[in-house]
Amino acid sequence: MTFARPDHLFDDDTIPRLPTWVTSARAETLEDVAFLSGAALNHLHLVLNRVDLPHALLRDRLALRAAEACLALSGRPERAGELRDAVYLLRLGDLPGPAGETYLAWRRAVERPLSIKSLGRALPAFESGQIATWLDAGKGAPVTRAAMVLEAVLREAPRADVAGLILSDAALAQAFGWGHLVPLLAPGLKRAELRKQGGDLRMACHRALISSVIEAVRQAADLARRAAHLKAVAPKLRAKGAGNAVEMFLTWDAVAPSALPLPDRAARRLCDRLVDLGAVRELTGRDTFRLYGV
């Protein structure tokens, strides 16, 4: 599969939406669904090449979505707000709990360039040799490779849904030549579909990717606009260390004031100032233990 690079996708200030013939089509055969998922992934591939996209922030937000989906697949009740609390309010020596561990696995999988070492850091329960063997199980076209890796992991470790989904996304990223893992498959798959095999699993993965790419492109467009606004207001910030703080907001899904490189009061004032400028949002709705994000 080749990837054209239309100039208008890079000259425009706005990240283009997926064509309606991809988002509204109703395909029934494996061939038709594969064609639509290929078109969706080709579009995402172009979006991920944009220099105006806050790449680390997009991956971190998609990691949150993938973790939330994995917990739903396992029947756990935790959602985005609880996952953020479990990770971003974690104190030294605290344990994040099962939900927090799932979120941390996805965050670790996306934050460093894709490699066996980075995947081993995300999945410490598995040896690097086993991870490499599972990744080598994927052959053929990108989505076929991802489905084969998912099937291989769950055949050998039936309860390792998170590992299977992380490694299938890793196989997809490798196939497209992306430098980092981009979480896509987990939010679009149902629990029963994880137990499918062969063509049935490939069909489920194609469908899952179409819906996930639609959301990923929407989030990319939203975050690109928000990141541009944050960069535009950054010169108005007078606090020492504000530049490093802005970089944290452009990298992480959520930031606690205590994590910023400023004294506590100055950090809270900076967050309030950014909210007043419309550059970040308070994410919790609480008066204390607040979290902020682009």
CSV table of C-alpha atoms in Angstrom, one decimal:
chain,number,residue,atom,x,y,z
A,1,MET,CA,0.0,0.0,0.0
A,2,THR,CA,1.4,3.4,-0.9
A,3,PHE,CA,0.6,6.7,0.8
A,4,ALA,CA,0.1,9.8,-1.2
A,5,ARG,CA,0.8,13.1,0.4
A,6,PRO,CA,-1.7,15.7,-0.9
A,7,ASP,CA,-0.3,19.2,-0.3
A,8,HIS,CA,-3.6,20.6,1.0
A,9,LEU,CA,-3.4,18.3,4.0
A,10,PHE,CA,-0.3,20.1,5.1
A,11,ASP,CA,-0.8,23.6,3.9
A,12,ASP,CA,-4.2,23.9,5.6
A,13,ASP,CA,-4.5,25.1,9.2
A,14,THR,CA,-7.3,22.6,9.8
A,15,ILE,CA,-6.7,18.9,10.1
A,16,PRO,CA,-9.1,17.4,7.5
A,17,ARG,CA,-11.9,15.1,8.5
A,18,LEU,CA,-12.3,11.6,7.1
A,19,PRO,CA,-14.3,11.5,3.9
A,20,THR,CA,-18.0,10.8,4.4
A,21,TRP,CA,-17.8,7.8,2.1
A,22,VAL,CA,-15.6,6.2,4.8
A,23,THR,CA,-17.5,7.2,7.9
A,24,SER,CA,-21.0,6.5,6.5
A,25,ALA,CA,-20.4,3.4,4.4
A,26,ARG,CA,-22.0,0.1,5.4
A,27,ALA,CA,-19.8,-2.7,4.2
A,28,GLU,CA,-20.6,-6.4,4.8
A,29,THR,CA,-17.9,-8.4,3.1
A,30,LEU,CA,-14.3,-8.7,4.5
A,31,GLU,CA,-13.0,-7.2,1.3
A,32,ASP,CA,-15.2,-4.1,1.5
A,33,VAL,CA,-14.5,-3.6,5.2
A,34,ALA,CA,-10.8,-4.0,4.6
A,35,PHE,CA,-10.9,-1.3,1.9
A,36,LEU,CA,-12.6,1.1,4.2
A,37,SER,CA,-10.2,0.5,7.1
A,38,GLY,CA,-7.3,0.9,4.7
A,39,ALA,CA,-8.7,4.3,3.6
A,40,ALA,CA,-9.2,5.3,7.2
A,41,LEU,CA,-5.7,4.3,8.2
A,42,ASN,CA,-4.2,6.0,5.1
A,43,HIS,CA,-5.9,9.2,6.2
A,44,LEU,CA,-4.6,8.8,9.8
A,45,HIS,CA,-1.1,8.2,8.4
A,46,LEU,CA,-1.2,11.6,6.7
A,47,VAL,CA,-2.6,13.3,9.8
A,48,LEU,CA,0.2,11.8,11.9
A,49,ASN,CA,2.8,13.4,9.6
A,50,ARG,CA,1.5,16.9,10.4
A,51,VAL,CA,4.0,19.1,12.2
A,52,ASP,CA,1.2,21.1,13.9
A,53,LEU,CA,-0.1,18.1,15.8
A,54,PRO,CA,0.9,17.6,19.5
A,55,HIS,CA,1.8,14.0,18.9
A,56,ALA,CA,2.8,13.0,22.4
A,57,LEU,CA,-0.4,14.6,23.8
A,58,LEU,CA,-2.6,12.8,21.2
A,59,ARG,CA,-1.0,9.4,22.0
A,60,ASP,CA,-1.4,10.0,25.8
A,61,ARG,CA,-5.1,10.8,25.3
A,62,LEU,CA,-5.6,7.8,23.1
A,63,ALA,CA,-3.9,5.7,25.8
A,64,LEU,CA,-6.5,6.9,28.3
A,65,ARG,CA,-9.2,5.9,25.9
A,66,ALA,CA,-7.6,2.5,25.3
A,67,ALA,CA,-7.2,1.8,29.0
A,68,GLU,CA,-10.8,2.8,29.7
A,69,ALA,CA,-11.9,0.3,26.9
A,70,CYS,CA,-9.8,-2.5,28.3
A,71,LEU,CA,-11.3,-2.0,31.8
A,72,ALA,CA,-14.8,-2.1,30.2
A,73,LEU,CA,-13.9,-5.3,28.4
A,74,SER,CA,-12.9,-6.9,31.7
A,75,GLY,CA,-16.1,-5.7,33.4
A,76,ARG,CA,-14.4,-3.1,35.7
A,77,PRO,CA,-16.3,0.1,36.4
A,78,GLU,CA,-13.5,2.7,36.3
A,79,ARG,CA,-13.7,5.4,33.7
A,80,ALA,CA,-11.5,8.3,32.5
A,81,GLY,CA,-11.8,10.4,35.6
A,82,GLU,CA,-10.9,7.6,38.0
A,83,LEU,CA,-8.0,6.5,35.8
A,84,ARG,CA,-6.6,10.0,35.8
A,85,ASP,CA,-6.9,10.2,39.6
A,86,ALA,CA,-5.2,6.8,39.9
A,87,VAL,CA,-2.2,7.9,37.9
A,88,TYR,CA,-1.8,11.6,38.1
A,89,LEU,CA,-2.5,11.9,41.9
A,90,LEU,CA,-0.2,8.9,42.7
A,91,ARG,CA,2.2,9.7,45.4
A,92,LEU,CA,5.6,8.2,45.9
A,93,GLY,CA,5.2,4.7,47.4
A,94,ASP,CA,1.5,4.4,46.5
A,95,LEU,CA,0.2,1.6,44.4
A,96,PRO,CA,-2.0,2.5,41.4
A,97,GLY,CA,-4.3,-0.5,41.7
A,98,PRO,CA,-5.4,-2.7,38.9
A,99,ALA,CA,-7.1,0.1,36.9
A,100,GLY,CA,-4.2,2.4,37.3
A,101,GLU,CA,-1.8,-0.4,36.2
A,102,THR,CA,-3.8,-0.8,33.0
A,103,TYR,CA,-3.6,2.9,32.3
A,104,LEU,CA,0.1,3.0,33.1
A,105,ALA,CA,0.8,0.1,30.8
A,106,TRP,CA,-0.8,2.0,27.9
A,107,ARG,CA,1.0,5.3,28.8
A,108,ARG,CA,4.4,3.5,29.0
A,109,ALA,CA,3.6,1.8,25.6
A,110,VAL,CA,3.1,5.2,23.9
A,111,GLU,CA,5.6,7.5,25.5
A,112,ARG,CA,8.8,6.2,24.1
A,113,PRO,CA,9.8,5.2,20.5
A,114,LEU,CA,8.5,1.8,19.6
A,115,SER,CA,10.9,-1.0,20.4
A,116,ILE,CA,11.0,-4.3,22.2
A,117,LYS,CA,12.5,-2.5,25.2
A,118,SER,CA,9.7,0.0,25.4
A,119,LEU,CA,7.1,-2.7,25.1
A,120,GLY,CA,8.8,-4.7,27.8
A,121,ARG,CA,8.6,-1.6,30.1
A,122,ALA,CA,4.9,-1.4,29.4
A,123,LEU,CA,4.4,-5.2,29.9
A,124,PRO,CA,6.9,-6.2,32.7
A,125,ALA,CA,5.1,-9.5,33.3
A,126,PHE,CA,6.4,-10.8,29.9
A,127,GLU,CA,10.0,-11.5,28.8
A,128,SER,CA,11.3,-9.5,25.9
A,129,GLY,CA,11.9,-12.7,24.0
A,130,GLN,CA,8.2,-13.6,24.3
A,131,ILE,CA,7.2,-10.1,23.2
A,132,ALA,CA,9.4,-10.4,20.1
A,133,THR,CA,8.0,-13.8,19.3
A,134,TRP,CA,4.4,-12.6,19.5
A,135,LEU,CA,5.2,-9.6,17.3
A,136,ASP,CA,6.9,-11.9,14.7
A,137,ALA,CA,3.6,-13.8,14.5
A,138,GLY,CA,2.1,-11.0,12.4
A,139,LYS,CA,2.5,-11.3,8.7
A,140,GLY,CA,0.9,-9.7,5.6
A,141,ALA,CA,-1.1,-6.5,5.4
A,142,PRO,CA,-1.1,-4.1,8.4
A,143,VAL,CA,-4.5,-5.1,9.9
A,144,THR,CA,-3.9,-8.8,9.2
A,145,ARG,CA,-0.6,-8.5,11.1
A,146,ALA,CA,-2.3,-6.8,14.0
A,147,ALA,CA,-5.0,-9.5,14.1
A,148,MET,CA,-2.5,-12.3,13.9
A,149,VAL,CA,-0.5,-10.9,16.8
A,150,LEU,CA,-3.7,-10.4,18.9
A,151,GLU,CA,-4.7,-14.0,18.2
A,152,ALA,CA,-1.2,-15.3,19.0
A,153,VAL,CA,-1.1,-13.6,22.4
A,154,LEU,CA,-4.5,-14.6,23.5
A,155,ARG,CA,-4.0,-18.2,22.4
A,156,GLU,CA,-1.0,-18.5,24.7
A,157,ALA,CA,-2.1,-16.2,27.4
A,158,PRO,CA,-6.0,-16.1,27.3
A,159,ARG,CA,-6.3,-13.6,30.2
A,160,ALA,CA,-3.7,-11.1,28.7
A,161,ASP,CA,-6.1,-8.9,26.9
A,162,VAL,CA,-4.1,-5.7,27.6
A,163,ALA,CA,-0.9,-7.2,26.4
A,164,GLY,CA,-2.6,-8.6,23.3
A,165,LEU,CA,-4.2,-5.2,22.4
A,166,ILE,CA,-0.9,-3.3,23.1
A,167,LEU,CA,1.1,-5.7,20.9
A,168,SER,CA,-1.5,-5.7,18.1
A,169,ASP,CA,-1.3,-1.9,18.0
A,170,ALA,CA,2.5,-2.2,18.0
A,171,ALA,CA,2.3,-4.5,15.0
A,172,LEU,CA,0.1,-2.0,13.2
A,173,ALA,CA,2.5,0.8,14.0
A,174,GLN,CA,5.4,-1.2,12.7
A,175,ALA,CA,3.6,-2.0,9.5
A,176,PHE,CA,2.9,1.7,8.8
A,177,GLY,CA,6.4,2.8,9.9
A,178,TRP,CA,5.2,4.9,12.8
A,179,GLY,CA,7.8,5.7,15.3
A,180,HIS,CA,5.5,5.3,18.3
A,181,LEU,CA,2.6,3.0,19.1
A,182,VAL,CA,-0.8,4.7,18.5
A,183,PRO,CA,-3.6,3.1,20.6
A,184,LEU,CA,-6.5,2.2,18.2
A,185,LEU,CA,-7.8,-1.3,18.4
A,186,ALA,CA,-9.1,-1.6,22.0
A,187,PRO,CA,-11.9,1.0,21.9
A,188,GLY,CA,-13.5,-0.6,18.9
A,189,LEU,CA,-13.5,-4.3,19.9
A,190,LYS,CA,-16.2,-6.1,21.9
A,191,ARG,CA,-15.2,-8.8,24.4
A,192,ALA,CA,-16.6,-11.6,22.4
A,193,GLU,CA,-14.6,-10.5,19.4
A,194,LEU,CA,-11.4,-11.0,21.3
A,195,ARG,CA,-12.1,-14.7,21.2
A,196,LYS,CA,-12.6,-14.9,17.4
A,197,GLN,CA,-9.9,-16.3,15.1
A,198,GLY,CA,-8.8,-16.0,11.5
A,199,GLY,CA,-11.0,-14.1,9.1
A,200,ASP,CA,-13.6,-13.4,11.8
A,201,LEU,CA,-11.0,-11.7,13.9
A,202,ARG,CA,-9.7,-9.8,11.0
A,203,MET,CA,-13.2,-8.5,10.1
A,204,ALA,CA,-13.7,-7.4,13.8
A,205,CYS,CA,-10.3,-5.6,13.7
A,206,HIS,CA,-11.1,-3.8,10.4
A,207,ARG,CA,-14.4,-2.6,11.8
A,208,ALA,CA,-12.8,-1.6,15.1
A,209,LEU,CA,-10.1,0.4,13.3
A,210,ILE,CA,-12.6,2.3,11.2
A,211,SER,CA,-14.5,3.6,14.3
A,212,SER,CA,-11.3,4.2,16.3
A,213,VAL,CA,-9.6,6.2,13.4
A,214,ILE,CA,-12.7,8.4,13.2
A,215,GLU,CA,-12.3,9.3,16.9
A,216,ALA,CA,-8.5,9.6,16.6
A,217,VAL,CA,-8.8,12.1,13.7
A,218,ARG,CA,-11.4,14.1,15.6
A,219,GLN,CA,-9.2,14.2,18.7
A,220,ALA,CA,-6.2,15.2,16.6
A,221,ALA,CA,-8.1,18.1,15.1
A,222,ASP,CA,-9.3,19.2,18.5
A,223,LEU,CA,-5.9,18.9,20.1
A,224,ALA,CA,-4.1,20.7,17.3
A,225,ARG,CA,-6.5,23.7,17.7
A,226,ARG,CA,-6.1,23.7,21.5
A,227,ALA,CA,-2.3,23.3,21.3
A,228,ALA,CA,-2.1,26.2,18.9
A,229,HIS,CA,-4.0,28.4,21.3
A,230,LEU,CA,-1.9,27.4,24.2
A,231,LYS,CA,1.3,28.2,22.3
A,232,ALA,CA,-0.2,31.6,21.3
A,233,VAL,CA,-0.9,32.6,24.9
A,234,ALA,CA,2.3,31.2,26.3
A,235,PRO,CA,4.2,34.5,25.9
A,236,LYS,CA,1.7,36.2,28.2
A,237,LEU,CA,2.8,33.9,31.1
A,238,ARG,CA,5.2,35.6,33.4
A,239,ALA,CA,5.9,32.8,35.9
A,240,LYS,CA,9.4,31.4,36.0
A,241,GLY,CA,9.2,27.9,34.7
A,242,ALA,CA,6.1,28.6,32.7
A,243,GLY,CA,7.7,27.4,29.5
A,244,ASN,CA,8.4,24.0,30.9
A,245,ALA,CA,4.9,23.9,32.3
A,246,VAL,CA,3.4,24.5,28.9
A,247,GLU,CA,5.5,21.7,27.5
A,248,MET,CA,4.0,19.4,30.1
A,249,PHE,CA,0.5,20.4,29.0
A,250,LEU,CA,1.5,19.7,25.4
A,251,THR,CA,2.7,16.2,26.4
A,252,TRP,CA,0.4,14.8,29.1
A,253,ASP,CA,-3.4,14.2,29.0
A,254,ALA,CA,-3.7,15.7,32.5
A,255,VAL,CA,-1.4,17.6,34.8
A,256,ALA,CA,-1.6,18.1,38.6
A,257,PRO,CA,-0.4,21.5,39.8
A,258,SER,CA,2.0,19.7,42.2
A,259,ALA,CA,3.7,18.2,39.1
A,260,LEU,CA,4.6,21.5,37.6
A,261,PRO,CA,8.1,22.9,38.0
A,262,LEU,CA,6.9,25.8,40.2
A,263,PRO,CA,6.1,26.4,43.9
A,264,ASP,CA,2.7,25.2,44.9
A,265,ARG,CA,0.9,28.6,45.0
A,266,ALA,CA,2.6,29.7,41.7
A,267,ALA,CA,1.6,26.4,40.0
A,268,ARG,CA,-2.0,26.9,41.1
A,269,ARG,CA,-2.0,30.5,39.9
A,270,LEU,CA,-0.6,29.5,36.6
A,271,CYS,CA,-3.3,26.8,36.1
A,272,ASP,CA,-6.0,29.3,36.9
A,273,ARG,CA,-4.4,31.8,34.5
A,274,LEU,CA,-4.4,29.3,31.7
A,275,VAL,CA,-8.0,28.4,32.4
A,276,ASP,CA,-8.9,32.1,32.3
A,277,LEU,CA,-7.1,32.4,28.9
A,278,GLY,CA,-9.0,29.4,27.6
A,279,ALA,CA,-5.8,27.5,27.0
A,280,VAL,CA,-6.4,24.6,29.4
A,281,ARG,CA,-9.4,23.1,31.1
A,282,GLU,CA,-10.0,21.9,34.7
A,283,LEU,CA,-10.9,18.2,34.2
A,284,THR,CA,-12.3,17.0,37.6
A,285,GLY,CA,-15.0,19.6,38.6
A,286,ARG,CA,-13.6,19.5,42.1
A,287,ASP,CA,-12.4,22.3,44.4
A,288,THR,CA,-9.4,20.3,45.5
A,289,PHE,CA,-7.0,17.7,44.0
A,290,ARG,CA,-7.6,19.3,40.6
A,291,LEU,CA,-6.2,18.2,37.3
A,292,TYR,CA,-5.8,20.3,34.2
A,293,GLY,CA,-5.4,19.5,30.6
A,294,VAL,CA,-5.4,20.9,27.1
